mmCIF file of C-alpha atoms (C1' of nucleotides) in Angstrom:
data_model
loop_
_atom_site.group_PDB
_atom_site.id
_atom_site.type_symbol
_atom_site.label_atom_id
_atom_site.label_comp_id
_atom_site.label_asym_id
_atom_site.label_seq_id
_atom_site.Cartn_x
_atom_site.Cartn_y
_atom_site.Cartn_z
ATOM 1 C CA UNK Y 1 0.050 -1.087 -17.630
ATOM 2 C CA UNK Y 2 0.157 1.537 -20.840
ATOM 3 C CA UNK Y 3 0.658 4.563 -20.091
ATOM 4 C CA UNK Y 4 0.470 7.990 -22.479
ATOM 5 C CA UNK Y 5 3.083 9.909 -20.852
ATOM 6 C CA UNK Y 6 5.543 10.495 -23.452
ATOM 7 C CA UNK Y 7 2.570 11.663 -25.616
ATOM 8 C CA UNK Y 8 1.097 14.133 -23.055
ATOM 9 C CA UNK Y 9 4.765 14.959 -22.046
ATOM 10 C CA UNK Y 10 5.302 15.718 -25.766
ATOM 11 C CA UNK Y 11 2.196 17.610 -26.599
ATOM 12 C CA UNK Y 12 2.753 20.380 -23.599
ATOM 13 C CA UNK Y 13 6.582 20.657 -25.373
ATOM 14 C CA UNK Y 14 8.129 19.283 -21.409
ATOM 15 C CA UNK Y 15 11.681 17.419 -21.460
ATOM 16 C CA UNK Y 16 12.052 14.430 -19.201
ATOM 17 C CA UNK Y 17 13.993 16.638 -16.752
ATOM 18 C CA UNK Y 18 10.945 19.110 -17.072
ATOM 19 C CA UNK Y 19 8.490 16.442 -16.090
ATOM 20 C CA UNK Y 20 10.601 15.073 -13.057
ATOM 21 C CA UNK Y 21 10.826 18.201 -11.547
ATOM 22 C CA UNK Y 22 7.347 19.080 -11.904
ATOM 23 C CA UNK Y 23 6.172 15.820 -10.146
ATOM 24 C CA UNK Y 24 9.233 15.799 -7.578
ATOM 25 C CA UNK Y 25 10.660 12.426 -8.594
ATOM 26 C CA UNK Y 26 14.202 11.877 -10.528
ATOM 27 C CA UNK Y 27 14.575 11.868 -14.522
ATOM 28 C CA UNK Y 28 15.068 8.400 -14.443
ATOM 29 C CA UNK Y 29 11.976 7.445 -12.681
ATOM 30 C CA UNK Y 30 10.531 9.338 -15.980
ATOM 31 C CA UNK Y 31 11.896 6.962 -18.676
ATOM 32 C CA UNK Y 32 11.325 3.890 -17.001
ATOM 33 C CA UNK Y 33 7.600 4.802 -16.983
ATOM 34 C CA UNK Y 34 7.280 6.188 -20.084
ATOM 35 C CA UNK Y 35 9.402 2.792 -21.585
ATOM 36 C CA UNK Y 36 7.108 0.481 -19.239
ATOM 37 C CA UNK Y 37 10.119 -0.786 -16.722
ATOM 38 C CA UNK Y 38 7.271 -0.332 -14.221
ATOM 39 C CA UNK Y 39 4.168 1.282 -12.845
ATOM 40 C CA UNK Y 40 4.379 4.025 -10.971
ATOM 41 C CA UNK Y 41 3.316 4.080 -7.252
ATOM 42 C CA UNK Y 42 -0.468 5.591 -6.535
ATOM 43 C CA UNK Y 43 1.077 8.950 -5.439
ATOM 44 C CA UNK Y 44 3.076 9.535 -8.472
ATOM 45 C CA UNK Y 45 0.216 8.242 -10.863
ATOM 46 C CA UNK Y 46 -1.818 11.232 -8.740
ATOM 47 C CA UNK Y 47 0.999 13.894 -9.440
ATOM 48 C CA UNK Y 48 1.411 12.764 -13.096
ATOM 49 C CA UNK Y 49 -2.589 13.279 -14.098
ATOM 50 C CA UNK Y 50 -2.621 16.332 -11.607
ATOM 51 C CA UNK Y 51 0.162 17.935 -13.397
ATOM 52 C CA UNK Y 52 -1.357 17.013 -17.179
ATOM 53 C CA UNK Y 53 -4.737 17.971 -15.818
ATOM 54 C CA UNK Y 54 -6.565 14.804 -16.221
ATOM 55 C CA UNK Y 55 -7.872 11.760 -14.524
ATOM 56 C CA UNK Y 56 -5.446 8.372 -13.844
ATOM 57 C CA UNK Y 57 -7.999 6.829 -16.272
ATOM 58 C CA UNK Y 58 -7.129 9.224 -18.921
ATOM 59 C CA UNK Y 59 -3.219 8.780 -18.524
ATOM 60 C CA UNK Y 60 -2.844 4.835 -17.642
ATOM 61 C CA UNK Y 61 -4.509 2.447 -19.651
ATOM 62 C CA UNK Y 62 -6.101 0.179 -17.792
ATOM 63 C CA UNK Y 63 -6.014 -3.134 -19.900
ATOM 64 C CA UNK Y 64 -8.148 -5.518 -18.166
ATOM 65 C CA UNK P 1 -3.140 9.127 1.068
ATOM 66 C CA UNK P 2 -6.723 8.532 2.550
ATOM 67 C CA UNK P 3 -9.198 5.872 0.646
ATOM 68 C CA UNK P 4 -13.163 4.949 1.165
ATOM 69 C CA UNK P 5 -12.283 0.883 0.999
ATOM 70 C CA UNK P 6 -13.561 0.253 4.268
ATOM 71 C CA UNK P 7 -16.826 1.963 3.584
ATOM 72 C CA UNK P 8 -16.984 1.008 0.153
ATOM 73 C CA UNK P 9 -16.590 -2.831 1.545
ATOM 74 C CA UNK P 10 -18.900 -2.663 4.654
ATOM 75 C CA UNK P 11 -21.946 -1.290 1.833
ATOM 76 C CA UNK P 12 -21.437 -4.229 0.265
ATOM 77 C CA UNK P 13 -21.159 -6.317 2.668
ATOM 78 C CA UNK P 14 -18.032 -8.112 2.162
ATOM 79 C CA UNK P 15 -15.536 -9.245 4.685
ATOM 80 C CA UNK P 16 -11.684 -8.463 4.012
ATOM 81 C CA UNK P 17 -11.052 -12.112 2.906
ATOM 82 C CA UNK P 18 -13.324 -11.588 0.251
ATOM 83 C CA UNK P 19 -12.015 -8.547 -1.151
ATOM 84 C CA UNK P 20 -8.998 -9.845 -1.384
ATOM 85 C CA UNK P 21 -9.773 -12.957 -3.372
ATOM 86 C CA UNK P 22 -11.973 -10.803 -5.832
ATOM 87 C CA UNK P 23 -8.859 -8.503 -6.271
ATOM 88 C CA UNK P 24 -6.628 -11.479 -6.045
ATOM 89 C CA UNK P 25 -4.267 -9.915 -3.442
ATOM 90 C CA UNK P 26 -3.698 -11.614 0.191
ATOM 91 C CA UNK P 27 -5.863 -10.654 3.377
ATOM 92 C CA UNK P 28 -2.919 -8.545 4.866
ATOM 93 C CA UNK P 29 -2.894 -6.330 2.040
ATOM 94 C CA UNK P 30 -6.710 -5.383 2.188
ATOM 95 C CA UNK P 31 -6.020 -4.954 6.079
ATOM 96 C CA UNK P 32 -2.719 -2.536 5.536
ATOM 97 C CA UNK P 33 -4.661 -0.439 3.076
ATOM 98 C CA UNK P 34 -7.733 0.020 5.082
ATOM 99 C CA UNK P 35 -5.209 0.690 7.893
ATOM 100 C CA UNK P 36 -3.339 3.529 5.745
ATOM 101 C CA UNK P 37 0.131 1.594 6.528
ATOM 102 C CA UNK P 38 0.768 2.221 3.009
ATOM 103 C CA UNK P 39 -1.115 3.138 -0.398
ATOM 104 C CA UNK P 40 -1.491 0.107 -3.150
ATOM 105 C CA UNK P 41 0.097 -0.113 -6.310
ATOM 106 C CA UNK P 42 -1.301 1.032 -9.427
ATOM 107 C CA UNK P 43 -2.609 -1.906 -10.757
ATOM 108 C CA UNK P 44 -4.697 -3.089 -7.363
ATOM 109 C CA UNK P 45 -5.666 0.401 -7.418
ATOM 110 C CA UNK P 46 -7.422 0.173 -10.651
ATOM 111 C CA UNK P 47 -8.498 -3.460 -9.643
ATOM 112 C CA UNK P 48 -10.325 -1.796 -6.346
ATOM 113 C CA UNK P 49 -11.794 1.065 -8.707
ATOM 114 C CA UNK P 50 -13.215 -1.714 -10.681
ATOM 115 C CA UNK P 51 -14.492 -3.985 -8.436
ATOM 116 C CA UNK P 52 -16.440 -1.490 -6.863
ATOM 117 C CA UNK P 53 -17.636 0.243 -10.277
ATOM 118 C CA UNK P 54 -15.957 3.409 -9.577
ATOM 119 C CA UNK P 55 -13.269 5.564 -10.434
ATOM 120 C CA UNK P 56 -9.405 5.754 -9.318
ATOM 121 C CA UNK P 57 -10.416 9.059 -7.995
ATOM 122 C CA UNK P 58 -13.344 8.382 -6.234
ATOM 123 C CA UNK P 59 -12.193 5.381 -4.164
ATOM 124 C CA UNK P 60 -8.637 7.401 -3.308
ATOM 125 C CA UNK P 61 -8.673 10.653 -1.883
ATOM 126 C CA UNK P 62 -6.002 13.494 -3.243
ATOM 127 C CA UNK P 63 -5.137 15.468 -0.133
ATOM 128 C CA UNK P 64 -3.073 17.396 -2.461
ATOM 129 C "C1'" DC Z 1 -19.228 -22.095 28.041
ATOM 130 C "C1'" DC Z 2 -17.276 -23.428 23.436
ATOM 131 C "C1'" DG Z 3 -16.636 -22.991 18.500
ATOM 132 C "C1'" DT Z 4 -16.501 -20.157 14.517
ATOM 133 C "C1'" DG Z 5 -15.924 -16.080 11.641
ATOM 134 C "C1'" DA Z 6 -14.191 -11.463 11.156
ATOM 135 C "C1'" DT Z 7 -10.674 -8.404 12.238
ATOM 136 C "C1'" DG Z 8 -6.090 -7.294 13.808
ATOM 137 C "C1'" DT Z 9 -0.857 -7.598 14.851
ATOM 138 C "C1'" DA Z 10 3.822 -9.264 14.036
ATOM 139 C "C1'" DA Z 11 7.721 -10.947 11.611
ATOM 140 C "C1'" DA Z 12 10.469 -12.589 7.873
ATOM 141 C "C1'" DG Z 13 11.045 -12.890 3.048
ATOM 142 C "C1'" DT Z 14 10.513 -11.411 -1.970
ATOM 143 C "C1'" DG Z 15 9.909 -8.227 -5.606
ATOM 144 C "C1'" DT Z 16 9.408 -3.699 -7.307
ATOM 145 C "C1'" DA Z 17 9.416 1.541 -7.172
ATOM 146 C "C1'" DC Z 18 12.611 5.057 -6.837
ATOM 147 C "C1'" DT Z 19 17.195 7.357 -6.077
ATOM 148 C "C1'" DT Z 20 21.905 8.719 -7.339
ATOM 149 C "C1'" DT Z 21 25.806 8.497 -10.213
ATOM 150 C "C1'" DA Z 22 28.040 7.747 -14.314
ATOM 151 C "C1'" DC Z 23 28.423 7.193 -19.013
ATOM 152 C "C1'" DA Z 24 26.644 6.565 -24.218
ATOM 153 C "C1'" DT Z 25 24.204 8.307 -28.230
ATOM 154 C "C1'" DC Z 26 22.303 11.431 -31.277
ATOM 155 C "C1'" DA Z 27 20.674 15.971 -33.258
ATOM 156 C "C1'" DG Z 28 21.295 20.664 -33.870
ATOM 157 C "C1'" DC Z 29 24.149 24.615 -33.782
ATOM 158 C "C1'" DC Z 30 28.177 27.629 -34.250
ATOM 159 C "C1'" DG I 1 34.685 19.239 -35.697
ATOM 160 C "C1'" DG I 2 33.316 20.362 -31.053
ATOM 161 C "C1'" DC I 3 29.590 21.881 -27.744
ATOM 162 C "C1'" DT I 4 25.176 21.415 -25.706
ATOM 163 C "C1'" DG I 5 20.704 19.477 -24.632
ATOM 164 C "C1'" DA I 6 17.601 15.584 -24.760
ATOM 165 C "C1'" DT I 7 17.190 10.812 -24.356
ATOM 166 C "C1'" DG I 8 18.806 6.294 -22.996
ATOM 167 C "C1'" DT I 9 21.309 2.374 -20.370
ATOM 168 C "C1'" DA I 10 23.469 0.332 -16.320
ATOM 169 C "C1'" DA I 11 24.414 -0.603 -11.616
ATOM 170 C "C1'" DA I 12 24.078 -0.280 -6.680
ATOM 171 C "C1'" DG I 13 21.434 1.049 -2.835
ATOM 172 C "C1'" DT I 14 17.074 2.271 -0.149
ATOM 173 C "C1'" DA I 15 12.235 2.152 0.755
ATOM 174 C "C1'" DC I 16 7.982 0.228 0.223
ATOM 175 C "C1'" DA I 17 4.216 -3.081 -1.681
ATOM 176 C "C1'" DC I 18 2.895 -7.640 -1.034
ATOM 177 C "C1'" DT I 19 3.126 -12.591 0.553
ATOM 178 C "C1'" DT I 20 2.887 -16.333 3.924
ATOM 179 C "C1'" DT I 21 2.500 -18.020 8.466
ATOM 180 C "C1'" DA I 22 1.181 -17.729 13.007
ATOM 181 C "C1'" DC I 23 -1.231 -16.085 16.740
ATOM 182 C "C1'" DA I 24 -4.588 -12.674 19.501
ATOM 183 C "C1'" DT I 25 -9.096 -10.578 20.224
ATOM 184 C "C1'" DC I 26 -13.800 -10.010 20.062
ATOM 185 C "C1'" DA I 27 -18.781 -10.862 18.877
ATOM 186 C "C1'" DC I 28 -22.090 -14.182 18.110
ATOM 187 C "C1'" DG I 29 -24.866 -18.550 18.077
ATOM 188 C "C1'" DG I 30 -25.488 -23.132 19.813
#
DNA sequence: CCGTGATGTAAAGTGTACTTTACATCAGCC
DNA sequence: GGCTGATGTAAAGTACACTTTACATCACGG
């Protein structure tokens, strides 16, 4: 499942470390969304669109 | 994190076996998400969203 | 009654989300 | 050149999402 985390991330001018912190989960959980390693759980998706002020529809890209 | 499945399901009128099988996920997972034993991944998330024609956000409830 | 369908519980196993720690690379700066 | 910050990889451990199998309960129709 896409994601545009790194893009959002980079737009509001956050570090990895930033990001983590914000949503209460470690840097590395970070990078292995933003590289794909794996999906995040529901809660976390919540945080991450919370925290960029979207929907999960706008952030993950749901591709069929 | 709370979720409107159970509703969502009985409007339809669809039992929990065939939830599952439109979703593609086994029985017991439709019962421990109903139950609130624990929250679904991502992608069944977005799979539930769809098969009810709804959003991520309006089948899952953010209790902040 | 008895059978059937819908819902539920339990347990054991597999895979994945997430953590912590440690180290590598690379760019920019002084 | 050496320091620092940002990004990345790797590995080991924990917690949780999900599966399969098996069995219990309860409502309903015949």
């Amino acid at each position: 499942m896409k994601n545009r985390i790194t893009e959002l991330r980079g737009e509001r001018d956050w570090t990895q470390a930033d990001l983590a912190q914000r949503i209460s989960v470690s840097r590395q959980t970070i990078i292995a969304i933003e590289k794909g390693k794996f999906d995040p759980s529901l809660p976390v998706a919540f945080r991450l669109a919370k925290v960029f002020g979207l929907t999960i529809e706008e952030v993950f890209l749901d591709e069929q």
